[in-house]
Coordinates of C-alpha atoms and ligand atoms in Angstrom, one line a residue:
L184 CA 7.9 15.3 -10.8
R185 CA 8.5 13.5 -13.9
S186 CA 10.4 10.9 -11.9
P187 CA 13.0 11.7 -9.4
C188 CA 15.3 9.2 -11.1
R189 CA 15.7 11.4 -14.1
S190 CA 17.6 13.9 -12.1
F191 CA 19.6 11.5 -10.0
H192 CA 23.0 10.0 -10.8
G193 CA 25.2 7.6 -8.9
N194 CA 25.0 3.9 -8.1
N195 CA 21.8 2.0 -7.8
R196 CA 21.8 1.6 -4.0
L197 CA 21.8 5.4 -3.6
L198 CA 19.2 5.8 -6.3
T199 CA 16.9 3.3 -4.6
S200 CA 17.1 4.9 -1.3
Q201 CA 16.6 8.4 -2.9
I202 CA 13.5 7.2 -4.7
V203 CA 12.1 5.7 -1.5
S204 CA 12.8 8.7 0.6
Y205 CA 11.3 11.0 -2.0
Y206 CA 8.0 9.1 -1.8
E207 CA 8.2 8.8 1.9
S208 CA 8.5 12.6 2.1
I209 CA 5.3 12.9 0.1
N210 CA 3.6 10.4 2.4
Q211 CA 4.7 12.4 5.4
C212 CA 3.4 15.6 3.8
K213 CA 6.9 17.1 3.7
K214 CA 6.8 17.2 -0.1
E215 CA 3.9 18.0 -2.3
L216 CA 2.2 15.4 -4.4
P217 CA 3.4 15.7 -8.0
E218 CA 0.8 16.9 -10.4
Y219 CA 1.3 13.9 -12.7
F220 CA 2.2 10.4 -11.7
N221 CA 2.0 7.1 -13.4
F222 CA 3.5 4.0 -11.8
A223 CA 4.2 2.4 -15.2
S224 CA 6.2 5.2 -16.7
D225 CA 7.5 6.9 -13.5
V226 CA 8.6 3.7 -11.7
L227 CA 8.6 0.6 -13.8
D228 CA 10.1 2.2 -16.9
E229 CA 12.8 3.9 -14.8
W230 CA 13.8 0.6 -13.3
A231 CA 13.9 -0.9 -16.9
R232 CA 16.3 1.9 -17.9
L233 CA 18.5 1.2 -14.9
E234 CA 18.4 -2.5 -15.7
K235 CA 19.4 -1.9 -19.3
D236 CA 22.3 0.4 -18.2
G237 CA 23.6 -2.3 -15.9
R238 CA 23.0 0.0 -12.9
K239 CA 20.7 -2.4 -11.2
P240 CA 21.2 -6.0 -10.0
A241 CA 19.6 -8.6 -12.2
N242 CA 16.6 -9.2 -9.9
P243 CA 13.4 -10.1 -11.8
A244 CA 10.6 -7.5 -11.8
F245 CA 8.1 -10.3 -11.6
W246 CA 8.4 -13.9 -10.5
W247 CA 5.4 -16.1 -10.3
V248 CA 5.2 -19.8 -9.3
S249 CA 2.0 -21.8 -9.5
D250 CA 0.9 -24.5 -7.1
E251 CA 2.1 -27.0 -9.7
G252 CA 5.6 -25.4 -9.8
E253 CA 5.1 -23.7 -13.1
E254 CA 7.2 -20.5 -13.2
V255 CA 7.0 -17.2 -15.0
K256 CA 9.9 -14.7 -14.6
W257 CA 10.1 -11.3 -16.3
S258 CA 12.8 -8.7 -16.2
F259 CA 11.7 -5.0 -16.1
E260 CA 12.4 -4.8 -19.8
E261 CA 10.1 -7.9 -20.5
L262 CA 7.4 -6.6 -18.2
G263 CA 7.6 -3.2 -20.0
S264 CA 7.4 -4.7 -23.4
L265 CA 4.6 -7.2 -22.6
S266 CA 2.5 -4.6 -20.9
R267 CA 2.9 -2.2 -23.8
K268 CA 1.6 -4.9 -26.1
A269 CA -1.2 -5.6 -23.7
A270 CA -2.1 -1.8 -23.6
N271 CA -2.3 -1.9 -27.4
V272 CA -4.6 -5.0 -27.2
L273 CA -6.9 -3.1 -24.8
C274 CA -6.9 0.1 -26.9
E275 CA -7.3 -1.6 -30.3
A276 CA -8.9 -5.0 -30.3
C277 CA -10.9 -4.3 -27.1
A278 CA -11.8 -0.7 -28.3
L279 CA -11.1 0.8 -24.9
Q280 CA -10.2 4.5 -24.4
R281 CA -8.7 6.4 -21.6
G282 CA -11.2 6.6 -18.7
D283 CA -13.1 3.5 -19.8
R284 CA -13.4 0.7 -17.2
A285 CA -12.3 -2.9 -17.6
M286 CA -13.3 -5.6 -15.1
A287 CA -11.1 -8.6 -14.5
V288 CA -12.5 -11.8 -12.9
L289 CA -9.3 -13.8 -12.7
P290 CA -7.4 -16.0 -10.4
R291 CA -3.9 -14.6 -9.7
V292 CA -2.3 -15.6 -13.0
P293 CA 0.6 -13.6 -14.4
E294 CA -1.8 -11.8 -16.8
W295 CA -3.6 -10.3 -13.8
W296 CA -0.5 -8.1 -13.1
L297 CA 0.2 -7.6 -16.8
L298 CA -3.2 -6.2 -17.4
N299 CA -2.9 -4.0 -14.3
V300 CA 0.2 -2.4 -15.8
A301 CA -1.4 -2.2 -19.3
C302 CA -4.4 -0.3 -17.9
M303 CA -2.1 2.2 -16.2
R304 CA -0.3 2.7 -19.5
A305 CA -3.5 3.3 -21.4
G306 CA -5.4 5.3 -18.6
I307 CA -8.0 2.5 -18.4
V308 CA -9.6 2.1 -15.0
F309 CA -9.0 -1.5 -13.8
I310 CA -11.7 -3.2 -11.7
P311 CA -10.3 -6.4 -10.0
G312 CA -12.7 -9.1 -9.1
T313 CA -11.9 -12.4 -7.4
S314 CA -12.7 -15.6 -9.2
Q315 CA -14.8 -16.6 -6.2
L316 CA -17.5 -14.2 -7.3
T317 CA -20.9 -15.8 -8.2
A318 CA -22.7 -15.0 -11.4
K319 CA -25.0 -12.7 -9.4
D320 CA -22.1 -10.8 -7.9
I321 CA -20.5 -10.3 -11.3
S322 CA -23.8 -9.2 -12.9
Y323 CA -24.2 -6.5 -10.1
R324 CA -20.6 -5.4 -10.5
L325 CA -20.9 -5.1 -14.3
Q326 CA -24.1 -3.0 -14.1
A327 CA -22.9 -0.8 -11.3
S328 CA -19.4 -0.1 -12.8
K329 CA -20.6 0.3 -16.4
A330 CA -17.5 -1.7 -17.4
K331 CA -16.9 -1.8 -21.1
C332 CA -14.7 -4.9 -21.1
I333 CA -14.7 -8.1 -19.2
I334 CA -11.5 -10.1 -18.8
T335 CA -11.6 -13.7 -17.5
S336 CA -10.0 -17.1 -17.8
D337 CA -11.0 -19.8 -20.3
T338 CA -12.3 -21.9 -17.4
L339 CA -14.4 -19.1 -15.9
A340 CA -15.8 -17.8 -19.2
P341 CA -18.7 -20.4 -19.5
A342 CA -20.1 -19.5 -16.1
L343 CA -19.9 -15.8 -16.8
E344 CA -21.7 -16.0 -20.1
S345 CA -25.0 -16.5 -18.3
V346 CA -24.9 -12.9 -17.0
L347 CA -23.2 -11.0 -19.8
P348 CA -26.3 -10.5 -22.0
G349 CA -27.8 -8.4 -19.2
S350 CA -25.0 -5.8 -19.4
Q351 CA -25.7 -3.1 -22.0
F352 CA -22.4 -1.3 -21.4
L353 CA -20.1 -4.2 -22.4
R354 CA -18.2 -3.9 -25.7
S355 CA -15.6 -6.5 -25.6
K356 CA -14.8 -9.8 -23.9
L357 CA -11.3 -11.0 -23.4
I358 CA -10.1 -14.5 -22.5
V359 CA -6.8 -15.1 -20.7
G360 CA -5.3 -18.5 -21.4
R361 CA -5.4 -21.0 -24.2
G362 CA -9.0 -21.6 -24.9
S363 CA -11.1 -19.9 -27.6
R364 CA -14.8 -19.2 -27.4
A365 CA -17.1 -17.6 -29.9
G366 CA -17.5 -13.9 -29.3
W367 CA -14.4 -13.7 -27.1
L368 CA -11.0 -12.2 -27.9
N369 CA -7.9 -14.2 -26.8
L370 CA -5.2 -12.2 -25.1
K371 CA -2.4 -14.7 -25.8
E372 CA -3.2 -14.7 -29.6
L373 CA -3.4 -10.9 -29.7
L374 CA -0.2 -10.4 -27.7
A375 CA 1.6 -12.5 -30.3
V376 CA 0.8 -10.0 -33.0
A377 CA 0.6 -6.7 -31.0
S378 CA 3.1 -3.9 -31.4
A379 CA 5.4 -3.2 -28.4
D380 CA 5.3 0.5 -29.1
H381 CA 3.0 2.3 -26.8
E382 CA 3.2 5.8 -25.4
C383 CA 2.1 5.8 -21.8
V384 CA -0.6 8.3 -21.1
K385 CA 0.3 11.2 -18.8
T386 CA -2.0 10.8 -15.9
R387 CA -2.7 13.3 -13.2
S388 CA -1.8 12.0 -9.7
Q389 CA -5.4 12.0 -8.6
E390 CA -6.8 10.6 -11.8
P391 CA -8.8 7.3 -11.3
M392 CA -6.7 4.2 -11.7
L393 CA -8.6 1.5 -9.9
I394 CA -12.1 0.8 -8.8
Y395 CA -12.4 -1.7 -5.9
F396 CA -15.7 -3.0 -4.7
T397 CA -16.0 -3.1 -0.9
S398 CA -16.7 -6.5 0.6
G399 CA -20.4 -5.9 0.8
T400 CA -20.6 -7.0 4.4
T401 CA -23.3 -4.5 5.3
G402 CA -25.2 -4.2 2.0
F403 CA -24.4 -3.9 -1.7
P404 CA -20.7 -3.4 -2.3
K405 CA -19.7 0.2 -2.9
M406 CA -17.4 1.2 -5.6
V407 CA -14.2 2.8 -4.2
V408 CA -12.2 4.9 -6.6
Q409 CA -8.4 4.9 -6.0
S410 CA -6.1 7.2 -7.9
H411 CA -2.7 6.7 -9.7
S412 CA -0.9 8.2 -6.7
S413 CA -2.7 6.5 -3.9
Y414 CA -1.7 3.0 -5.0
G415 CA 1.4 3.8 -7.1
I416 CA 3.2 5.9 -4.5
G417 CA 2.0 3.7 -1.5
F418 CA 3.4 0.6 -3.2
T419 CA 6.7 2.2 -4.0
I420 CA 7.3 2.6 -0.3
S421 CA 6.2 -0.8 0.8
G422 CA 8.1 -2.9 -2.2
S423 CA 11.3 -3.6 0.1
Y424 CA 10.7 -6.8 2.2
K425 CA 12.1 -10.1 1.3
F426 CA 10.6 -13.4 2.6
P427 CA 13.2 -16.1 2.1
S428 CA 11.3 -18.0 4.8
L429 CA 8.4 -17.1 7.0
K430 CA 9.4 -14.3 9.4
H431 CA 6.6 -11.8 9.6
C432 CA 2.9 -12.4 9.7
V433 CA 0.2 -9.8 9.1
T434 CA -3.6 -9.8 9.3
G435 CA -6.4 -7.4 8.6
G436 CA -9.9 -7.1 7.2
E437 CA -11.6 -8.8 10.2
A438 CA -10.9 -8.6 13.9
L439 CA -8.1 -10.9 15.1
N440 CA -9.3 -12.8 18.1
P441 CA -6.8 -13.2 21.0
E442 CA -7.4 -17.0 20.7
V443 CA -6.1 -17.0 17.1
F444 CA -3.1 -14.8 18.1
A445 CA -2.2 -17.2 20.9
K446 CA -2.5 -20.4 18.9
W447 CA -0.5 -19.0 16.0
K448 CA 2.3 -18.0 18.4
I449 CA 2.4 -21.4 19.9
Q450 CA 2.5 -23.2 16.6
T451 CA 4.9 -20.9 14.7
G452 CA 6.7 -18.9 17.4
L453 CA 5.7 -15.8 15.6
D454 CA 3.5 -12.8 16.4
I455 CA 0.7 -11.7 14.1
H456 CA 1.0 -8.0 13.3
E457 CA -2.6 -6.8 13.0
G458 CA -3.5 -3.9 10.7
Y459 CA -6.7 -2.1 10.1
G460 CA -8.1 -0.4 7.0
Q461 CA -10.8 -0.2 4.5
T462 CA -11.1 -0.4 0.7
E463 CA -11.6 3.3 1.0
T464 CA -8.4 4.0 2.9
V465 CA -6.0 1.0 2.6
T466 CA -4.1 0.7 5.9
I467 CA -4.7 3.3 8.5
C468 CA -3.5 1.7 11.6
A469 CA -1.0 -1.1 12.1
N470 CA 1.3 -2.9 14.6
M471 CA 4.3 -2.3 12.4
K472 CA 7.5 -4.3 12.3
G473 CA 9.9 -3.0 14.9
M474 CA 7.3 -1.3 17.1
K475 CA 5.8 -2.7 20.3
I476 CA 2.9 -5.0 19.5
K477 CA -0.2 -4.8 21.6
P478 CA -2.0 -8.0 20.9
G479 CA -5.7 -7.3 20.2
S480 CA -5.1 -3.7 19.2
L481 CA -5.2 -2.4 15.6
G482 CA -1.9 -0.7 16.2
K483 CA -1.1 3.0 15.7
A484 CA -1.9 5.4 12.9
V485 CA 0.1 4.8 9.7
P486 CA 1.5 8.0 8.0
P487 CA 0.2 10.1 6.3
Y488 CA -3.0 9.4 8.2
D489 CA -3.9 11.3 11.3
V490 CA -6.3 8.9 13.0
Q491 CA -8.5 10.0 15.8
I492 CA -11.6 8.8 17.7
V493 CA -14.4 11.3 17.3
D494 CA -17.9 11.7 18.7
D495 CA -21.2 12.2 16.9
H496 CA -20.3 15.8 16.2
G497 CA -16.8 15.2 14.8
A498 CA -15.0 16.3 18.0
V499 CA -12.0 14.3 19.2
V500 CA -12.7 12.3 22.3
P501 CA -10.2 11.8 25.2
A502 CA -8.0 8.7 25.3
G503 CA -9.8 5.7 26.7
E504 CA -13.2 6.9 25.5
E505 CA -15.2 5.0 22.8
G506 CA -16.1 6.8 19.5
T507 CA -15.9 6.5 15.8
I508 CA -12.5 5.7 14.2
A509 CA -11.9 8.7 11.9
V510 CA -9.2 10.2 9.6
R511 CA -8.5 13.9 9.6
V512 CA -9.2 15.5 6.1
Q513 CA -8.8 19.2 7.1
P514 CA -6.8 21.2 6.2
T515 CA -5.3 18.5 4.0
R516 CA -7.1 15.5 2.6
P517 CA -4.7 12.6 2.6
F518 CA -3.9 11.9 -1.1
C519 CA -4.2 8.1 -0.5
L520 CA -7.8 8.3 0.7
F521 CA -10.4 7.3 -1.9
S522 CA -11.9 10.0 -4.1
Q523 CA -15.6 9.2 -3.8
Y524 CA -18.2 6.5 -3.9
L525 CA -19.0 6.3 -7.5
D526 CA -22.5 7.3 -8.5
N527 CA -23.3 7.7 -4.8
P528 CA -22.9 11.4 -3.6
E529 CA -25.2 10.8 -0.5
Q530 CA -22.9 8.0 0.8
T531 CA -19.8 10.1 -0.1
A532 CA -21.2 13.1 1.9
A533 CA -22.3 10.8 4.8
S534 CA -18.7 9.6 5.2
M535 CA -17.6 13.1 6.2
R536 CA -18.1 14.5 9.7
G537 CA -16.6 18.0 10.5
D538 CA -12.9 17.8 9.8
F539 CA -12.9 14.0 9.5
Y540 CA -13.6 11.1 7.2
V541 CA -15.5 8.6 9.4
T542 CA -14.9 4.9 8.9
G543 CA -18.2 3.7 10.4
D544 CA -16.2 1.5 12.9
R545 CA -16.2 2.1 16.6
G546 CA -13.0 2.1 18.6
V547 CA -11.0 3.4 21.5
M548 CA -7.5 5.0 21.5
D549 CA -5.2 4.4 24.5
E550 CA -2.8 6.9 26.0
E551 CA 0.0 5.6 23.7
G552 CA -2.0 6.1 20.5
Y553 CA -2.9 2.4 19.9
V554 CA -6.5 1.9 18.6
W555 CA -8.7 -0.8 19.9
F556 CA -11.5 -2.1 17.7
V557 CA -15.0 -2.3 19.2
G558 CA -17.1 -3.2 16.2
R559 CA -18.9 -1.7 13.2
A560 CA -21.2 1.0 14.4
D561 CA -24.2 -0.9 13.1
D562 CA -23.2 -4.1 14.9
I563 CA -23.0 -2.6 18.4
I564 CA -25.7 -4.0 20.7
N565 CA -27.6 -1.8 23.0
S566 CA -29.0 -3.9 25.8
A567 CA -30.8 -2.2 28.6
G568 CA -28.5 0.8 28.2
Y569 CA -25.3 -1.2 28.0
R570 CA -23.4 -0.9 24.8
I571 CA -21.8 -4.2 23.9
G572 CA -19.4 -4.7 21.0
P573 CA -19.7 -8.1 19.3
F574 CA -16.0 -8.6 19.1
E575 CA -15.4 -9.0 22.8
V576 CA -18.2 -11.5 23.2
E577 CA -17.0 -13.5 20.2
S578 CA -13.5 -13.5 21.5
A579 CA -14.7 -14.9 24.8
L580 CA -16.7 -17.6 23.2
L581 CA -13.9 -18.6 20.9
Q582 CA -11.8 -19.5 24.0
H583 CA -14.2 -22.4 24.7
P584 CA -13.2 -25.6 22.9
A585 CA -16.7 -26.2 21.7
V586 CA -16.8 -23.1 19.5
S587 CA -15.3 -23.3 16.1
E588 CA -16.8 -20.1 14.6
V589 CA -19.1 -17.5 16.1
A590 CA -21.0 -14.3 15.2
V591 CA -22.7 -12.2 17.8
V592 CA -25.6 -9.9 16.9
S593 CA -28.5 -8.2 18.7
S594 CA -31.9 -9.8 19.0
P595 CA -35.0 -7.8 19.9
D596 CA -36.2 -8.1 23.5
P597 CA -39.5 -6.6 25.0
V598 CA -37.8 -5.6 28.2
R599 CA -34.1 -4.8 27.4
G600 CA -34.7 -3.5 23.9
E601 CA -32.0 -5.7 22.6
V602 CA -30.1 -8.8 23.9
V603 CA -26.9 -10.5 22.9
K604 CA -27.4 -13.4 20.6
A605 CA -24.6 -15.8 19.5
F606 CA -24.7 -17.9 16.4
I607 CA -22.3 -20.7 16.9
V608 CA -20.7 -23.3 14.6
L609 CA -19.6 -26.1 16.9
A610 CA -16.3 -27.9 16.8
P611 CA -16.9 -31.5 15.4
A612 CA -16.4 -33.1 18.8
F613 CA -19.2 -31.2 20.4
V614 CA -21.9 -31.6 17.7
S615 CA -23.6 -34.4 19.5
H616 CA -23.7 -32.7 22.9
D617 CA -26.9 -31.8 24.5
P618 CA -27.6 -28.3 23.2
E619 CA -29.3 -27.0 26.3
K620 CA -26.5 -28.0 28.6
L621 CA -23.9 -26.7 26.1
T622 CA -25.7 -23.3 26.0
H623 CA -25.7 -23.0 29.7
E624 CA -22.0 -24.0 29.9
L625 CA -21.1 -21.4 27.2
Q626 CA -23.1 -18.7 29.0
Q627 CA -21.3 -19.4 32.2
H628 CA -18.0 -19.4 30.4
V629 CA -18.6 -15.9 29.0
K630 CA -19.7 -14.6 32.4
K631 CA -16.4 -15.8 33.8
V632 CA -14.0 -14.4 31.1
T633 CA -15.7 -11.0 30.5
A634 CA -18.1 -8.6 32.2
P635 CA -21.2 -10.8 33.1
Y636 CA -23.8 -8.5 31.5
K637 CA -22.2 -9.3 28.1
Y638 CA -23.1 -13.0 28.1
P639 CA -25.3 -14.2 25.2
R640 CA -28.8 -14.6 26.6
K641 CA -29.7 -16.3 23.3
V642 CA -27.6 -19.0 21.6
E643 CA -28.3 -20.7 18.3
F644 CA -26.2 -23.5 16.9
V645 CA -25.8 -23.4 13.1
Q646 CA -24.0 -25.3 10.4
D647 CA -22.3 -22.2 9.0
L648 CA -22.3 -18.4 9.0
P649 CA -23.2 -16.1 6.1
K650 CA -20.0 -14.7 4.6
T651 CA -18.9 -12.4 1.8
A652 CA -16.8 -13.7 -1.1
T653 CA -13.7 -12.7 0.8
G654 CA -14.8 -14.7 3.9
K655 CA -16.0 -11.9 6.2
I656 CA -18.9 -12.7 8.5
Q657 CA -22.1 -10.8 7.5
R658 CA -23.5 -9.9 10.9
K659 CA -25.9 -7.5 9.3
A660 CA -27.6 -10.3 7.4
L661 CA -27.9 -12.4 10.5
K662 CA -29.3 -9.5 12.5
S663 CA -31.9 -8.7 9.8
K664 CA -33.1 -12.3 9.8
E665 CA -33.1 -12.5 13.6
W666 CA -35.2 -9.3 14.0
A667 CA -37.6 -10.3 11.3
R668 CA -38.1 -13.8 12.8
V669 CA -38.6 -12.6 16.4
R670 CA -41.0 -9.8 15.3
Q671 CA -43.0 -12.3 13.3
G672 CA -43.2 -14.6 16.3
Q673 CA -44.5 -11.7 18.4
E674 CA -47.3 -10.8 16.0
Ligands
ATP32 P1 -19.0 -2.8 2.9 O1 -18.4 -1.5 3.1 O2 -19.4 -3.1 1.5 O3 -20.2 -3.1 3.8 P2 -16.6 -3.9 4.2 O4 -16.7 -2.7 5.1 O5 -16.5 -5.2 4.9 O6 -17.9 -4.0 3.3 P3 -13.9 -3.6 3.3 O7 -13.5 -2.2 2.9 O8 -13.3 -4.7 2.6 O9 -15.5 -3.7 3.1 O10 -13.6 -3.8 4.8 C1 -13.3 -2.7 5.7 C2 -13.9 -3.0 7.0 O11 -13.3 -4.3 7.6 C3 -13.5 -2.0 8.1 O12 -14.4 -0.9 8.0 C4 -13.7 -2.8 9.4 O13 -15.1 -2.9 9.8 C5 -13.2 -4.2 9.0 N1 -11.8 -4.4 9.4 C6 -10.7 -4.2 8.7 N2 -9.6 -4.5 9.4 C7 -10.0 -4.9 10.6 C8 -9.4 -5.3 11.8 N3 -8.1 -5.5 11.9 N4 -10.2 -5.6 12.8 C9 -11.5 -5.5 12.8 N5 -12.2 -5.1 11.7 C10 -11.5 -4.8 10.6
MG33 MG1 -17.2 -0.6 4.5

């Protein structure tokens, strides 16, 4: 492929559907992945050409509205021209070359998308980081990624400065916004004088485009390398929904408790469509629009992924049996699966089992192919031979009005090996209740709504739960603390 558009004629409607069906065919493995692919030149620039020829309705390429009502609207032509200027800024003033890495710690301002496209054009690997990261998080990410450029806003720059001297790889620092600081370049000023001529690099489909850090729920975040095709082609397929008003709700990243599903339905009249995936895979299962939703399930495999539940040897287990959620990589490795964990060959190798990439999450597939989440493998509790997933116990506890948030982990026990322990954040109305009575009541409640052996033998009321920057509960951190504390007490 250069782009399919170059060989297509006809009106825009036909062209759009042809492009989408071309990429869909790749996703369904009916067509081969092109050797070269670059979203900026193969998709955005094609749309700009259609726009210029009047063969495309005048819909903006980009439309951003801030909380204060400030608007930024770009046509494809404007996005193209601005991102070419930004690519020149990165290559010249920031001294970045193809293959170099640039990390952006930014709120979702228009420049975030602009720089994304600029990096695609220049072959620079973009590393997005949320503005909620702490100085320690940023320091770790800079060192691990060996990023040569850091991009941030004028308001975040002062906080970042404390960690920057520690990074020996950093060559340039770029501020987005109005402010100026000594030692920092300013994107706005540089864009005003930059040339709009830039030749987009010809990237191979599998060439690195992005490095995402995983959430770090279980340890140090890992660097997940995604290629030009994995995101570029995936996005081309999913760009078609419109949301004039709320019609469709999705969730992912953490288990969706039935309680949340039910409350949402009552208050909005809408179902939540749950999806499941990882930084490594993007979405692998989903309750997609139009299909039967099974509340509480992760949905069915999303093409091109062949999702199976496998045992410890990589053999597929029968429907209804618990195992590891896995993605088939033989004979064909899905092109949208990450390439590797950067600088971590051991972890990369450990993620493969026989013909499968293993997610590290436990689940069950039913007869209709829907996958049900049990828990992260490390979070499963083994109490006197019973294997208990934290999700089910947490869901049961959340049905009680006293429970605002909860995390269930194992606690060491001299007789049972491990027992179920619940860390609970109470709803405000229950904070002054007698803790012993409340514990008993919650234990009885769990015994009633789920298998009695799953009830939490230990309960601790806490102010809050440890979470990652993206709000995921760090059960592993709670478990380590719990085990250390109990063992210390036993000595
Ligand atoms: P790390 O790998 O650094 O420990 P992480 O696994 O949380 O962190 P992500 O890639 O952001 O990093 O998250 C993927 C994980 O999130 C999945 O492996 C799974 O455990 C969990 N997850 C994602 N979607 C769901 C879901 N719908 N239900 C339950 N868990 C989910
Ligand atoms: Mg993970």
